[in-house]
C-alpha cells in the first residue's frame, strides 16, 4: 500500500557568514540561522518547512557589525585599512593614526573595530611641539611667527649687511631647522677719483670713509670725504679739483 510521507523543502540556502542549526527539512520542520562572530542577523532567524515544499520566509542575511565613525581628536590624521568586505567602520576595519606637522602622537597608534561593535585601542592625542627661542646668528635679528603651524622664524641682517642664503627656518618636532645663511658686510664699488684729485681709502665695506685731496696746484671744491652707505653706494657728492687761483697780480 502507498505511504504518505512528509513533504521536503530541501536543504536550505546558506547565506554568507551564517550557520544553520537544525537538520529537519521536512514539513513542519524548523531550522535556525546564526551569524558568525562579527556579523549581525538581518531578517527572520527561524524558518519553517511548509506544506507546499517551500520555506516560510526567505533566509536572513548576515551583515558586518559596524563600530560607527571613530572619534578623531584635533590635529590627528587617520588612515583607514578597510577589510575585504569593503565597508568602512565595519568589523575588521583598522585605523593607523598620525599627527599633522608640528605635533607629536601620544597615546594609541592603532584602533580596530572588533566583533562586539566597539573600537579597541587607546585613543590618540596629538601634542603640539613648540621650539622656543630661535638660534642667534651673527649680525642679524630674528622674528618668530606664532600665527602659523609649524612655527617659522625669519632673519633680517643688520644695517650694512647683506643676507646670503635662506632667511627662514622651521620648527620640526620641537627643534629648529639649521639656519643656512650668512650676513655679509656690504661692499661699495671703487670710489670715483676726480680729475687732478687723489683719494685715500682703507676699505670699501659699509661705513668706510674715502678722503679726497688734490694734486699740487689744485684746490678741493666740495665734500672732503664720502661714506660707504647701506645701499652699497658712496654717500655724498664727488668733489672737484680746481686750479689754484692766484688772483690779479
mmCIF file of C-alpha atoms in Angstrom:
data_model
loop_
_atom_site.group_PDB
_atom_site.id
_atom_site.type_symbol
_atom_site.label_atom_id
_atom_site.label_comp_id
_atom_site.label_asym_id
_atom_site.label_seq_id
_atom_site.Cartn_x
_atom_site.Cartn_y
_atom_site.Cartn_z
ATOM 1 C CA UNK A 1 0.000 0.000 0.000
ATOM 2 C CA UNK A 2 1.136 3.570 -0.634
ATOM 3 C CA UNK A 3 2.611 5.619 2.166
ATOM 4 C CA UNK A 4 2.137 9.289 2.932
ATOM 5 C CA UNK A 5 5.497 10.876 3.704
ATOM 6 C CA UNK A 6 6.139 14.464 4.786
ATOM 7 C CA UNK A 7 6.907 16.976 2.057
ATOM 8 C CA UNK A 8 10.587 18.016 1.959
ATOM 9 C CA UNK A 9 11.650 21.628 1.497
ATOM 10 C CA UNK A 10 15.161 20.563 0.565
ATOM 11 C CA UNK A 11 18.403 21.778 2.006
ATOM 12 C CA UNK A 12 18.068 25.478 2.876
ATOM 13 C CA UNK A 13 20.168 28.218 1.317
ATOM 14 C CA UNK A 14 23.229 29.105 3.358
ATOM 15 C CA UNK A 15 23.878 32.867 3.261
ATOM 16 C CA UNK A 16 27.457 34.080 3.523
ATOM 17 C CA UNK A 17 28.876 34.219 7.059
ATOM 18 C CA UNK A 18 25.971 32.199 8.521
ATOM 19 C CA UNK A 19 25.443 28.803 10.182
ATOM 20 C CA UNK A 20 22.254 26.689 10.052
ATOM 21 C CA UNK A 21 21.104 24.973 13.218
ATOM 22 C CA UNK A 22 18.756 22.006 12.699
ATOM 23 C CA UNK A 23 18.517 19.141 10.185
ATOM 24 C CA UNK A 24 14.737 18.709 9.831
ATOM 25 C CA UNK A 25 13.992 19.873 6.291
ATOM 26 C CA UNK A 26 10.556 18.177 6.098
ATOM 27 C CA UNK A 27 7.054 19.573 6.531
ATOM 28 C CA UNK A 28 6.707 21.471 9.851
ATOM 29 C CA UNK A 29 10.427 21.123 10.483
ATOM 30 C CA UNK A 30 12.266 24.196 11.785
ATOM 31 C CA UNK A 31 15.757 25.498 11.155
ATOM 32 C CA UNK A 32 17.516 28.446 12.793
ATOM 33 C CA UNK A 33 20.155 30.714 11.278
ATOM 34 C CA UNK A 34 23.045 32.045 13.337
ATOM 35 C CA UNK A 35 25.675 34.558 12.155
ATOM 36 C CA UNK A 36 29.364 34.049 12.770
ATOM 37 C CA UNK A 37 31.241 36.413 15.100
ATOM 38 C CA UNK A 38 31.424 39.966 13.785
ATOM 39 C CA UNK A 39 28.126 39.771 11.874
ATOM 40 C CA UNK A 40 24.546 40.662 12.795
ATOM 41 C CA UNK A 41 21.475 38.784 11.567
ATOM 42 C CA UNK A 42 19.154 40.811 9.361
ATOM 43 C CA UNK A 43 15.753 39.172 8.803
ATOM 44 C CA UNK A 44 13.957 36.203 10.421
ATOM 45 C CA UNK A 45 16.198 33.701 12.178
ATOM 46 C CA UNK A 46 13.767 30.707 12.235
ATOM 47 C CA UNK A 47 12.291 29.193 9.072
ATOM 48 C CA UNK A 48 9.568 26.510 8.886
ATOM 49 C CA UNK A 49 9.047 23.993 6.100
ATOM 50 C CA UNK A 50 5.544 24.491 4.659
ATOM 51 C CA UNK A 51 3.121 22.007 3.097
ATOM 52 C CA UNK A 52 3.891 23.284 -0.406
ATOM 53 C CA UNK A 53 7.565 22.373 -0.022
ATOM 54 C CA UNK A 54 8.869 25.895 0.472
ATOM 55 C CA UNK A 55 10.380 27.592 3.466
ATOM 56 C CA UNK A 56 8.137 30.052 5.308
ATOM 57 C CA UNK A 57 10.303 33.134 4.629
ATOM 58 C CA UNK A 58 13.473 33.903 2.674
ATOM 59 C CA UNK A 59 16.700 33.205 4.551
ATOM 60 C CA UNK A 60 18.153 36.134 6.536
ATOM 61 C CA UNK A 61 21.379 37.965 5.797
ATOM 62 C CA UNK A 62 24.446 38.295 7.960
ATOM 63 C CA UNK A 63 25.731 41.869 7.764
ATOM 64 C CA UNK A 64 29.024 43.084 9.254
ATOM 65 C CA UNK A 65 28.894 44.642 12.701
ATOM 66 C CA UNK A 66 29.529 48.421 12.500
ATOM 67 C CA UNK A 67 31.535 50.317 15.091
ATOM 68 C CA UNK A 68 30.344 53.667 13.747
ATOM 69 C CA UNK A 69 32.675 56.583 12.976
ATOM 70 C CA UNK A 70 35.555 56.757 15.472
ATOM 71 C CA UNK A 71 36.268 59.879 17.492
ATOM 72 C CA UNK A 72 39.177 61.708 15.833
ATOM 73 C CA UNK A 73 40.768 64.378 18.101
ATOM 74 C CA UNK A 74 42.122 67.658 16.664
ATOM 75 C CA UNK A 75 45.326 67.512 14.573
ATOM 76 C CA UNK A 76 45.094 63.699 14.274
ATOM 77 C CA UNK A 77 45.367 62.130 10.800
ATOM 78 C CA UNK A 78 43.519 58.801 10.446
ATOM 79 C CA UNK A 79 44.451 56.279 7.757
ATOM 80 C CA UNK A 80 41.800 53.587 7.270
ATOM 81 C CA UNK A 81 42.673 49.989 6.410
ATOM 82 C CA UNK A 82 39.319 48.697 5.157
ATOM 83 C CA UNK A 83 38.669 44.915 5.271
ATOM 84 C CA UNK A 84 37.881 42.783 2.219
ATOM 85 C CA UNK A 85 34.145 43.360 2.620
ATOM 86 C CA UNK A 86 34.855 46.963 1.610
ATOM 87 C CA UNK A 87 32.711 48.654 4.266
ATOM 88 C CA UNK A 88 34.284 51.490 6.238
ATOM 89 C CA UNK A 89 33.964 51.301 10.055
ATOM 90 C CA UNK A 90 32.759 47.663 9.806
ATOM 91 C CA UNK A 91 34.117 44.718 11.772
ATOM 92 C CA UNK A 92 37.753 44.191 10.814
ATOM 93 C CA UNK A 93 38.456 47.830 9.915
ATOM 94 C CA UNK A 94 41.698 49.124 11.399
ATOM 95 C CA UNK A 95 42.934 52.701 11.685
ATOM 96 C CA UNK A 96 46.520 53.952 11.867
ATOM 97 C CA UNK A 97 46.973 57.365 13.485
ATOM 98 C CA UNK A 98 49.499 60.104 12.747
ATOM 99 C CA UNK A 99 49.717 63.805 13.542
ATOM 100 C CA UNK A 100 49.819 66.968 11.475
ATOM 101 C CA UNK A 101 53.233 68.571 11.055
ATOM 102 C CA UNK A 102 54.371 70.255 14.248
ATOM 103 C CA UNK A 103 52.593 67.752 16.510
ATOM 104 C CA UNK A 104 53.683 64.503 18.184
ATOM 105 C CA UNK A 105 51.454 61.461 18.653
ATOM 106 C CA UNK A 106 50.756 60.496 22.253
ATOM 107 C CA UNK A 107 48.555 57.522 23.162
ATOM 108 C CA UNK A 108 47.382 54.854 20.746
ATOM 109 C CA UNK A 109 48.788 54.410 17.239
ATOM 110 C CA UNK A 110 46.112 51.939 16.083
ATOM 111 C CA UNK A 111 42.451 51.072 16.663
ATOM 112 C CA UNK A 112 40.497 48.044 15.394
ATOM 113 C CA UNK A 113 36.748 47.545 15.017
ATOM 114 C CA UNK A 114 36.017 44.341 16.957
ATOM 115 C CA UNK A 115 33.126 41.877 16.630
ATOM 116 C CA UNK A 116 31.260 43.494 19.551
ATOM 117 C CA UNK A 117 30.919 46.727 17.568
ATOM 118 C CA UNK A 118 33.484 48.659 19.612
ATOM 119 C CA UNK A 119 36.741 50.325 18.636
ATOM 120 C CA UNK A 120 39.577 48.675 20.569
ATOM 121 C CA UNK A 121 42.815 50.536 21.218
ATOM 122 C CA UNK A 122 43.926 53.606 23.140
ATOM 123 C CA UNK A 123 42.642 56.959 21.924
ATOM 124 C CA UNK A 124 45.236 59.023 20.024
ATOM 125 C CA UNK A 125 46.287 62.518 21.042
ATOM 126 C CA UNK A 126 48.481 64.982 19.172
ATOM 127 C CA UNK A 127 50.594 67.288 21.334
ATOM 128 C CA UNK A 128 51.970 70.468 19.813
ATOM 129 C CA UNK A 129 55.743 70.871 19.669
ATOM 130 C CA UNK A 130 56.904 74.468 20.188
ATOM 131 C CA UNK A 131 60.530 75.417 19.659
ATOM 132 C CA UNK A 132 61.082 78.410 21.915
ATOM 133 C CA UNK A 133 63.875 80.866 21.077
ATOM 134 C CA UNK A 134 65.436 80.677 17.617
ATOM 135 C CA UNK A 135 69.225 80.329 17.199
ATOM 136 C CA UNK A 136 71.234 83.572 17.430
ATOM 137 C CA UNK A 137 73.109 84.371 14.222
ATOM 138 C CA UNK A 138 75.871 86.963 13.781
ATOM 139 C CA UNK A 139 74.871 90.437 12.576
ATOM 140 C CA UNK A 140 71.155 89.560 12.387
ATOM 141 C CA UNK A 141 67.831 89.851 14.194
ATOM 142 C CA UNK A 142 65.108 87.180 14.173
ATOM 143 C CA UNK A 143 61.300 87.281 14.349
ATOM 144 C CA UNK A 144 59.256 84.160 15.240
ATOM 145 C CA UNK A 145 55.822 83.843 13.603
ATOM 146 C CA UNK A 146 53.459 82.327 16.195
ATOM 147 C CA UNK A 147 50.421 82.584 13.910
ATOM 148 C CA UNK A 148 51.387 79.626 11.694
ATOM 149 C CA UNK A 149 51.928 75.939 12.357
ATOM 150 C CA UNK A 150 54.567 74.713 12.263
ATOM 151 C CA UNK A 151 56.266 77.796 13.688
ATOM 152 C CA UNK A 152 58.652 79.683 11.458
ATOM 153 C CA UNK A 153 61.386 82.208 12.205
ATOM 154 C CA UNK A 154 62.622 84.854 9.763
ATOM 155 C CA UNK A 155 66.033 86.519 9.989
ATOM 156 C CA UNK A 156 66.967 90.046 8.916
ATOM 157 C CA UNK A 157 70.559 91.230 8.635
ATOM 158 C CA UNK A 158 71.658 94.374 10.437
ATOM 159 C CA UNK A 159 72.058 97.608 8.527
ATOM 160 C CA UNK A 160 75.066 97.414 6.246
ATOM 161 C CA UNK A 161 74.921 93.640 5.864
ATOM 162 C CA UNK A 162 73.522 91.564 3.023
ATOM 163 C CA UNK A 163 71.754 88.226 3.677
ATOM 164 C CA UNK A 164 73.117 85.348 1.597
ATOM 165 C CA UNK A 165 71.033 82.133 1.648
ATOM 166 C CA UNK A 166 67.593 81.307 3.079
ATOM 167 C CA UNK A 167 66.211 83.733 5.659
ATOM 168 C CA UNK A 168 63.646 81.302 7.173
ATOM 169 C CA UNK A 169 63.850 78.279 9.481
ATOM 170 C CA UNK A 170 61.017 75.957 10.615
ATOM 171 C CA UNK A 171 60.134 74.234 13.876
ATOM 172 C CA UNK A 172 60.099 70.442 13.435
ATOM 173 C CA UNK A 173 59.352 68.082 16.325
ATOM 174 C CA UNK A 174 60.378 70.701 18.878
ATOM 175 C CA UNK A 175 63.655 71.642 17.165
ATOM 176 C CA UNK A 176 64.510 74.451 14.766
ATOM 177 C CA UNK A 177 65.922 73.503 11.402
ATOM 178 C CA UNK A 178 69.519 74.651 10.954
ATOM 179 C CA UNK A 179 69.904 78.238 9.638
ATOM 180 C CA UNK A 180 71.513 78.279 6.198
ATOM 181 C CA UNK A 181 72.529 81.887 5.647
ATOM 182 C CA UNK A 182 75.246 84.397 6.440
ATOM 183 C CA UNK A 183 75.171 88.167 6.848
ATOM 184 C CA UNK A 184 77.968 89.577 4.723
ATOM 185 C CA UNK A 185 79.239 93.122 5.049
ATOM 186 C CA UNK A 186 78.171 95.281 2.104
ATOM 187 C CA UNK A 187 80.842 96.464 -0.309
ATOM 188 C CA UNK A 188 80.760 99.699 -2.265
ATOM 189 C CA UNK A 189 82.353 99.913 -5.724
ATOM 190 C CA UNK A 190 85.660 101.717 -6.135
ATOM 191 C CA UNK A 191 85.059 105.415 -5.451
ATOM 192 C CA UNK A 192 85.351 107.851 -8.330
ATOM 193 C CA UNK A 193 88.592 109.862 -8.378
ATOM 194 C CA UNK A 194 88.030 113.438 -9.571
ATOM 195 C CA UNK A 195 90.209 114.949 -12.284
ATOM 196 C CA UNK A 196 93.509 116.065 -10.737
ATOM 197 C CA UNK A 197 92.371 114.516 -7.466
ATOM 198 C CA UNK A 198 93.689 111.930 -5.056
ATOM 199 C CA UNK A 199 91.765 109.502 -2.840
ATOM 200 C CA UNK A 200 92.703 107.741 0.376
ATOM 201 C CA UNK A 201 90.572 104.745 1.387
ATOM 202 C CA UNK A 202 91.434 101.711 3.505
ATOM 203 C CA UNK A 203 88.341 99.663 2.695
ATOM 204 C CA UNK A 204 85.214 99.720 0.540
ATOM 205 C CA UNK A 205 82.935 97.970 3.074
ATOM 206 C CA UNK A 206 79.886 99.556 4.726
ATOM 207 C CA UNK A 207 80.838 102.500 6.943
ATOM 208 C CA UNK A 208 84.242 103.042 5.340
ATOM 209 C CA UNK A 209 85.368 106.615 4.626
ATOM 210 C CA UNK A 210 87.073 107.752 1.430
ATOM 211 C CA UNK A 211 89.055 111.018 1.809
ATOM 212 C CA UNK A 212 89.748 113.314 -1.156
ATOM 213 C CA UNK A 213 92.630 115.666 -1.845
ATOM 214 C CA UNK A 214 94.055 117.370 -4.903
ATOM 215 C CA UNK A 215 97.468 117.332 -6.531
ATOM 216 C CA UNK A 216 99.804 120.299 -6.113
ATOM 217 C CA UNK A 217 98.407 123.378 -7.777
ATOM 218 C CA UNK A 218 94.768 122.412 -7.315
ATOM 219 C CA UNK A 219 92.342 123.041 -4.509
ATOM 220 C CA UNK A 220 89.422 120.874 -3.363
ATOM 221 C CA UNK A 221 85.923 122.173 -4.042
ATOM 222 C CA UNK A 222 83.146 120.150 -2.315
ATOM 223 C CA UNK A 223 82.977 117.358 0.255
ATOM 224 C CA UNK A 224 86.382 116.260 1.541
ATOM 225 C CA UNK A 225 85.076 112.707 2.063
ATOM 226 C CA UNK A 226 82.287 110.237 1.235
ATOM 227 C CA UNK A 227 80.997 107.228 3.211
ATOM 228 C CA UNK A 228 80.033 103.728 2.027
ATOM 229 C CA UNK A 229 76.295 103.541 2.814
ATOM 230 C CA UNK A 230 73.767 100.744 3.470
ATOM 231 C CA UNK A 231 72.727 100.696 -0.191
ATOM 232 C CA UNK A 232 76.313 99.730 -1.148
ATOM 233 C CA UNK A 233 76.850 103.193 -2.662
ATOM 234 C CA UNK A 234 79.165 106.027 -1.671
ATOM 235 C CA UNK A 235 77.121 108.714 0.055
ATOM 236 C CA UNK A 236 77.905 112.326 -0.793
ATOM 237 C CA UNK A 237 78.765 114.269 -3.928
ATOM 238 C CA UNK A 238 82.161 113.758 -5.514
ATOM 239 C CA UNK A 239 84.244 116.942 -5.071
ATOM 240 C CA UNK A 240 86.163 118.721 -7.837
ATOM 241 C CA UNK A 241 89.770 119.806 -8.004
ATOM 242 C CA UNK A 242 90.032 123.348 -9.342
ATOM 243 C CA UNK A 243 93.254 125.115 -10.306
ATOM 244 C CA UNK A 244 94.623 127.386 -7.613
ATOM 245 C CA UNK A 245 93.688 130.992 -8.406
ATOM 246 C CA UNK A 246 96.448 133.427 -7.504
ATOM 247 C CA UNK A 247 94.231 136.408 -8.187
ATOM 248 C CA UNK A 248 95.201 139.575 -10.048
ATOM 249 C CA UNK A 249 98.937 140.266 -9.722
#
